[in-house]
Amino acid sequence: MFRCLVALILLAWFACPAWAEPITPTRLEQCPVTPTGAVPPSGCRATDVGGVDPQGRLIELRAWFDMPAERIAREPLALYLSGKGASIVRLNGVVIGRNGVPAASAEQERAGRMDAQFYLPPRLLHEGANRITIRMSARQGLFRLGQPAHAILI
């Protein structure tokens, strides 16, 4: 059964190579989050995935993705998030998933998995710019990583 599933996934992957291209953020910002959960208006800074660091703190990532209409209509899409941390993900302002529980304190945080996928409902996507907001924290690690985030893509 497992082999059949893998074969089916590979067949689907190679049958639609144009659709399988990942979509990366056109813009990515990392913002501090206050203990009350607010994001200071002037605290955000542009970054790339390698500069994202939620270790020892609560942050908010703001990512903008350009979405072609044909990708929305023809295939199921997901946000792939790879990195150390718990997260809550919003698509165009609507919560679409959680991976652990991000928090301002280690006592309140519940660690998330290193890799997580979040389904992107087509009804929430629109052609052109879409905004994904990720609230993240990483307070449960035994050691500090040099690059705790590895991928943010669709």
Coordinates of N, CA and C in Angstrom, one line a residue:
M1 N 0.8 -1.2 0.0 CA 0.0 0.0 0.0 C 0.9 1.3 0.0
F2 N 1.9 1.3 0.8 CA 2.8 2.4 0.9 C 3.5 2.7 -0.4
R3 N 3.9 1.6 -1.0 CA 4.6 1.7 -2.3 C 3.7 2.3 -3.4
C4 N 2.4 1.9 -3.4 CA 1.5 2.4 -4.3 C 1.2 3.9 -4.1
L5 N 1.2 4.3 -2.9 CA 1.0 5.7 -2.5 C 2.2 6.5 -3.0
V6 N 3.4 6.1 -2.7 CA 4.6 6.8 -3.2 C 4.6 6.9 -4.7
A7 N 4.3 5.8 -5.4 CA 4.3 5.8 -6.8 C 3.3 6.8 -7.4
L8 N 2.1 6.8 -6.8 CA 1.0 7.8 -7.2 C 1.5 9.2 -7.0
I9 N 2.1 9.5 -5.9 CA 2.6 10.9 -5.6 C 3.7 11.2 -6.6
L10 N 4.6 10.3 -6.9 CA 5.7 10.6 -7.9 C 5.1 10.8 -9.3
L11 N 4.1 10.0 -9.6 CA 3.5 10.1 -10.9 C 2.8 11.5 -11.0
A12 N 2.1 11.9 -10.0 CA 1.4 13.2 -10.0 C 2.5 14.3 -10.1
W13 N 3.6 14.2 -9.4 CA 4.6 15.2 -9.3 C 5.2 15.4 -10.7
F14 N 5.6 14.3 -11.4 CA 6.2 14.4 -12.7 C 5.2 14.7 -13.8
A15 N 3.9 14.4 -13.6 CA 2.9 14.7 -14.6 C 2.6 16.2 -14.8
C16 N 2.9 16.9 -13.7 CA 2.6 18.4 -13.7 C 3.8 19.2 -13.3
P17 N 4.9 19.1 -14.0 CA 6.1 19.8 -13.6 C 6.0 21.3 -13.5
A18 N 5.2 21.9 -14.3 CA 5.0 23.4 -14.2 C 4.3 23.8 -13.0
W19 N 3.4 23.0 -12.5 CA 2.6 23.3 -11.3 C 3.4 23.0 -10.0
A20 N 4.4 22.2 -10.1 CA 5.1 21.7 -8.9 C 6.2 22.7 -8.5
E21 N 6.4 23.8 -9.3 CA 7.4 24.8 -8.9 C 7.1 25.5 -7.6
P22 N 8.0 25.5 -6.7 CA 7.6 26.2 -5.4 C 7.5 27.7 -5.6
I23 N 6.7 28.3 -4.8 CA 6.5 29.8 -4.8 C 7.1 30.3 -3.5
T24 N 8.1 31.2 -3.7 CA 8.8 31.8 -2.6 C 8.2 33.2 -2.3
P25 N 8.5 33.7 -1.1 CA 7.9 35.0 -0.8 C 8.6 36.1 -1.6
T26 N 7.8 37.1 -2.1 CA 8.3 38.2 -2.8 C 8.9 39.2 -1.8
R27 N 8.4 39.2 -0.6 CA 8.8 40.0 0.5 C 8.6 39.3 1.8
L28 N 9.6 39.5 2.8 CA 9.5 38.8 4.1 C 10.0 39.8 5.1
E29 N 9.2 40.0 6.2 CA 9.5 40.9 7.3 C 9.5 40.1 8.6
Q30 N 10.4 40.4 9.5 CA 10.3 39.9 10.9 C 10.0 41.0 11.8
C31 N 9.0 40.8 12.7 CA 8.6 41.9 13.6 C 8.6 41.4 15.0
P32 N 9.0 42.2 16.0 CA 9.0 41.8 17.4 C 7.5 41.8 17.8
V33 N 7.2 41.1 18.9 CA 5.9 41.0 19.4 C 6.0 41.4 20.9
T34 N 5.2 42.3 21.4 CA 5.3 42.7 22.8 C 4.6 41.6 23.7
P35 N 4.9 41.6 25.0 CA 4.2 40.6 25.9 C 2.7 40.6 25.8
T36 N 2.1 41.8 25.4 CA 0.6 41.8 25.3 C 0.2 41.3 23.9
G37 N 1.1 41.0 23.0 CA 0.7 40.4 21.7 C 0.7 41.4 20.6
A38 N 1.0 42.7 20.9 CA 1.0 43.7 19.9 C 2.3 43.7 19.1
V39 N 2.3 44.2 17.9 CA 3.4 44.4 17.0 C 3.7 45.9 16.9
P40 N 4.8 46.4 17.4 CA 5.1 47.8 17.3 C 5.1 48.2 15.8
P41 N 4.5 49.4 15.5 CA 4.4 49.8 14.1 C 5.8 50.0 13.4
S42 N 6.8 50.4 14.1 CA 8.1 50.6 13.5 C 9.1 49.5 13.7
G43 N 8.7 48.4 14.3 CA 9.6 47.4 14.7 C 10.0 46.3 13.6
C44 N 9.3 46.3 12.5 CA 9.5 45.3 11.5 C 10.7 45.6 10.7
R45 N 11.4 44.5 10.2 CA 12.6 44.7 9.4 C 12.5 43.6 8.3
A46 N 13.0 44.0 7.1 CA 13.1 43.1 6.0 C 14.1 42.0 6.3
T47 N 13.8 40.8 5.8 CA 14.8 39.7 6.1 C 14.6 38.7 5.0
D48 N 15.4 37.7 5.0 CA 15.2 36.5 4.2 C 15.1 35.3 5.1
V49 N 14.8 34.1 4.6 CA 14.5 33.0 5.5 C 15.7 32.7 6.4
G50 N 16.9 32.9 5.9 CA 18.1 32.6 6.7 C 18.2 33.6 7.9
G51 N 17.6 34.7 7.8 CA 17.6 35.7 8.9 C 16.5 35.6 9.9
V52 N 15.6 34.7 9.7 CA 14.5 34.5 10.7 C 15.0 33.8 11.9
D53 N 14.7 34.3 13.1 CA 15.2 33.7 14.3 C 14.2 33.9 15.5
P54 N 13.3 32.9 15.7 CA 12.4 33.0 16.8 C 12.9 32.5 18.2
Q55 N 14.2 32.1 18.2 CA 14.8 31.5 19.5 C 14.8 32.5 20.6
G56 N 14.1 32.1 21.7 CA 14.1 32.9 22.9 C 13.1 34.0 22.9
R57 N 12.3 34.1 21.9 CA 11.3 35.2 21.8 C 10.1 34.9 20.9
L58 N 9.2 35.8 21.0 CA 8.0 35.7 20.2 C 8.1 36.7 19.0
I59 N 8.0 36.2 17.8 CA 8.1 37.1 16.6 C 6.9 36.9 15.7
E60 N 6.7 37.9 14.8 CA 5.7 37.7 13.8 C 6.4 37.9 12.4
L61 N 6.2 36.9 11.6 CA 6.7 37.0 10.2 C 5.6 37.4 9.3
R62 N 5.9 38.3 8.4 CA 4.9 38.7 7.4 C 5.5 38.4 6.0
A63 N 4.8 37.5 5.3 CA 5.3 37.1 4.0 C 4.3 37.4 2.9
W64 N 4.7 37.9 1.8 CA 3.9 38.2 0.7 C 4.2 37.2 -0.5
F65 N 3.2 36.6 -1.1 CA 3.4 35.6 -2.2 C 2.6 36.1 -3.3
D66 N 3.1 36.1 -4.5 CA 2.4 36.3 -5.7 C 1.8 35.0 -6.2
M67 N 0.5 34.9 -6.3 CA -0.2 33.7 -6.7 C -0.8 33.8 -8.0
P68 N -0.3 32.9 -9.0 CA -1.0 32.9 -10.3 C -2.4 32.2 -10.2
A69 N -3.3 32.8 -10.9 CA -4.7 32.3 -10.9 C -4.8 30.8 -11.2
E70 N -4.0 30.3 -12.2 CA -4.0 28.9 -12.6 C -3.6 28.0 -11.5
R71 N -2.7 28.4 -10.6 CA -2.3 27.6 -9.5 C -3.4 27.4 -8.5
I72 N -4.2 28.5 -8.3 CA -5.3 28.4 -7.3 C -6.4 27.4 -7.9
A73 N -6.6 27.5 -9.1 CA -7.8 26.7 -9.7 C -7.4 25.3 -9.9
R74 N -6.2 24.9 -10.2 CA -5.8 23.6 -10.6 C -5.3 22.6 -9.6
E75 N -4.8 23.1 -8.5 CA -4.1 22.2 -7.6 C -4.3 22.6 -6.1
P76 N -4.3 21.6 -5.2 CA -4.3 21.9 -3.8 C -2.9 22.5 -3.4
L77 N -2.9 23.5 -2.6 CA -1.7 24.2 -2.2 C -1.5 24.2 -0.7
A78 N -0.3 24.2 -0.3 CA 0.1 24.3 1.1 C 1.3 25.2 1.3
L79 N 1.3 25.8 2.5 CA 2.5 26.5 3.0 C 3.4 25.5 3.6
Y80 N 4.6 25.4 3.2 CA 5.6 24.5 3.9 C 6.5 25.4 4.7
L81 N 6.5 25.1 6.0 CA 7.3 25.8 7.0 C 8.3 24.9 7.6
S82 N 9.6 25.1 7.4 CA 10.6 24.3 8.0 C 11.5 25.1 8.9
G83 N 11.5 24.8 10.2 CA 12.3 25.5 11.1 C 12.0 25.2 12.5
K84 N 12.9 25.6 13.4 CA 12.7 25.4 14.9 C 11.7 26.4 15.4
G85 N 10.5 25.9 15.9 CA 9.6 26.8 16.5 C 8.2 26.4 16.4
A86 N 7.4 26.9 17.4 CA 5.9 26.8 17.4 C 5.4 27.9 16.5
S87 N 4.2 27.7 15.9 CA 3.7 28.7 15.0 C 2.2 28.7 14.9
I88 N 1.6 29.8 14.6 CA 0.2 30.0 14.2 C 0.3 30.7 12.8
V89 N -0.4 30.2 11.8 CA -0.4 30.8 10.5 C -1.7 31.3 10.1
R90 N -1.6 32.5 9.5 CA -2.8 33.2 8.9 C -2.6 33.4 7.5
L91 N -3.6 33.2 6.7 CA -3.6 33.6 5.2 C -4.6 34.7 5.0
N92 N -4.1 35.8 4.6 CA -4.9 37.0 4.3 C -5.8 37.3 5.5
G93 N -5.3 37.2 6.7 CA -6.0 37.5 8.0 C -6.7 36.4 8.6
V94 N -6.9 35.2 8.0 CA -7.7 34.1 8.6 C -6.7 33.0 9.0
V95 N -6.9 32.6 10.3 CA -6.1 31.5 10.8 C -6.4 30.2 10.0
I96 N -5.3 29.6 9.5 CA -5.4 28.4 8.7 C -4.7 27.2 9.4
G97 N -4.0 27.4 10.5 CA -3.4 26.3 11.2 C -2.4 26.7 12.3
R98 N -2.1 25.6 13.1 CA -1.1 25.8 14.2 C -0.2 24.6 14.2
N99 N 1.0 24.9 14.7 CA 2.0 23.9 14.9 C 2.6 24.2 16.3
G100 N 2.1 23.4 17.3 CA 2.5 23.8 18.7 C 1.7 25.0 19.1
V101 N 2.2 25.7 20.2 CA 1.6 26.9 20.7 C 2.7 27.9 20.9
P102 N 2.8 28.9 20.0 CA 3.8 30.0 20.2 C 3.4 30.8 21.4
A103 N 4.3 31.3 22.2 CA 4.0 32.1 23.4 C 5.1 33.1 23.7
A104 N 4.8 34.0 24.6 CA 5.8 35.0 25.1 C 6.7 34.4 26.2
S105 N 6.3 33.3 26.7 CA 7.1 32.6 27.8 C 7.2 31.2 27.5
A106 N 8.3 30.6 28.0 CA 8.6 29.2 27.8 C 7.5 28.3 28.5
E107 N 7.0 28.8 29.6 CA 5.9 28.0 30.3 C 4.6 27.9 29.5
Q108 N 4.3 28.9 28.7 CA 3.1 28.9 27.9 C 3.3 28.3 26.5
E109 N 4.5 28.2 26.1 CA 4.8 27.7 24.8 C 4.7 26.1 24.7
R110 N 4.1 25.6 23.7 CA 4.2 24.1 23.4 C 5.0 24.0 22.1
A111 N 6.1 23.3 22.1 CA 6.9 23.2 21.0 C 6.2 22.6 19.8
G112 N 6.6 23.1 18.6 CA 6.0 22.6 17.3 C 7.0 21.6 16.7
R113 N 6.6 21.0 15.6 CA 7.4 20.1 14.8 C 8.4 20.9 14.0
M114 N 9.5 20.3 13.6 CA 10.5 21.0 12.8 C 9.9 21.4 11.4
D115 N 9.1 20.5 10.8 CA 8.5 20.7 9.5 C 7.0 20.6 9.6
A116 N 6.4 21.6 9.0 CA 4.9 21.6 9.1 C 4.3 22.1 7.8
Q117 N 3.2 21.6 7.4 CA 2.5 22.0 6.2 C 1.1 22.5 6.6
F118 N 0.7 23.6 5.9 CA -0.6 24.2 6.2 C -1.4 24.4 4.9
Y119 N -2.5 23.7 4.8 CA -3.3 23.7 3.6 C -3.8 25.2 3.4
L120 N -3.8 25.6 2.1 CA -4.2 27.0 1.8 C -5.6 26.8 1.1
P121 N -6.7 27.1 1.8 CA -8.0 27.0 1.1 C -8.1 27.9 -0.1
P122 N -8.5 27.4 -1.2 CA -8.7 28.3 -2.4 C -9.6 29.5 -2.2
R123 N -10.6 29.3 -1.3 CA -11.5 30.5 -1.1 C -10.8 31.7 -0.4
L124 N -9.7 31.4 0.2 CA -8.9 32.5 0.9 C -7.8 33.1 0.0
L125 N -7.5 32.4 -1.1 CA -6.5 32.9 -2.0 C -7.1 33.8 -3.1
H126 N -6.3 34.7 -3.6 CA -6.7 35.5 -4.8 C -5.5 35.7 -5.7
E127 N -5.8 35.9 -6.9 CA -4.7 36.1 -7.9 C -3.9 37.4 -7.4
G128 N -2.5 37.3 -7.6 CA -1.7 38.4 -7.2 C -1.2 38.2 -5.8
A129 N -1.0 39.3 -5.1 CA -0.3 39.3 -3.8 C -1.3 38.7 -2.7
N130 N -0.8 37.8 -1.9 CA -1.4 37.2 -0.8 C -0.5 37.3 0.4
R131 N -1.0 37.6 1.6 CA -0.2 37.8 2.8 C -0.4 36.6 3.7
I132 N 0.8 36.1 4.1 CA 0.8 35.0 5.1 C 1.5 35.6 6.3
T133 N 0.8 35.5 7.5 CA 1.4 36.0 8.7 C 1.7 34.8 9.6
I134 N 2.9 34.7 10.2 CA 3.3 33.5 11.0 C 3.7 34.1 12.4
R135 N 3.0 33.7 13.4 CA 3.4 34.1 14.8 C 4.2 32.9 15.2
M136 N 5.5 33.1 15.6 CA 6.4 32.1 16.0 C 7.2 32.3 17.3
S137 N 7.5 31.3 18.0 CA 8.4 31.3 19.1 C 9.2 30.0 19.2
A138 N 10.4 30.0 19.8 CA 11.2 28.8 20.0 C 11.9 29.0 21.3
R139 N 11.3 28.5 22.4 CA 11.8 28.6 23.7 C 12.2 27.3 24.3
Q140 N 11.9 26.2 23.6 CA 12.1 24.9 24.2 C 13.4 24.1 23.9
G141 N 14.2 24.7 23.0 CA 15.4 24.1 22.6 C 16.5 24.0 23.7
L142 N 17.3 22.9 23.6 CA 18.4 22.7 24.5 C 19.6 23.5 24.1
F143 N 19.7 23.9 22.8 CA 20.8 24.7 22.3 C 20.4 25.6 21.2
R144 N 21.2 26.6 21.0 CA 20.8 27.7 20.0 C 21.3 27.3 18.6
L145 N 20.5 27.4 17.6 CA 20.9 27.1 16.2 C 21.4 28.3 15.5
G146 N 22.3 28.2 14.6 CA 22.8 29.3 13.8 C 21.8 29.8 12.8
Q147 N 21.0 28.9 12.3 CA 20.0 29.2 11.3 C 18.7 28.4 11.6
P148 N 17.9 28.9 12.5 CA 16.7 28.1 12.9 C 15.6 27.9 11.9
A149 N 15.5 28.8 10.9 CA 14.5 28.7 9.9 C 15.2 28.2 8.6
H150 N 14.5 27.3 7.9 CA 15.1 26.7 6.7 C 14.3 27.0 5.4
A151 N 13.0 27.0 5.5 CA 12.2 27.2 4.3 C 10.8 27.7 4.7
I152 N 10.4 28.7 3.9 CA 9.0 29.2 3.9 C 8.6 29.3 2.5
L153 N 7.7 28.4 2.0 CA 7.4 28.4 0.6 C 6.0 27.7 0.4
I154 N 5.5 27.9 -0.8 CA 4.2 27.3 -1.2 C 4.6 26.3 -2.2

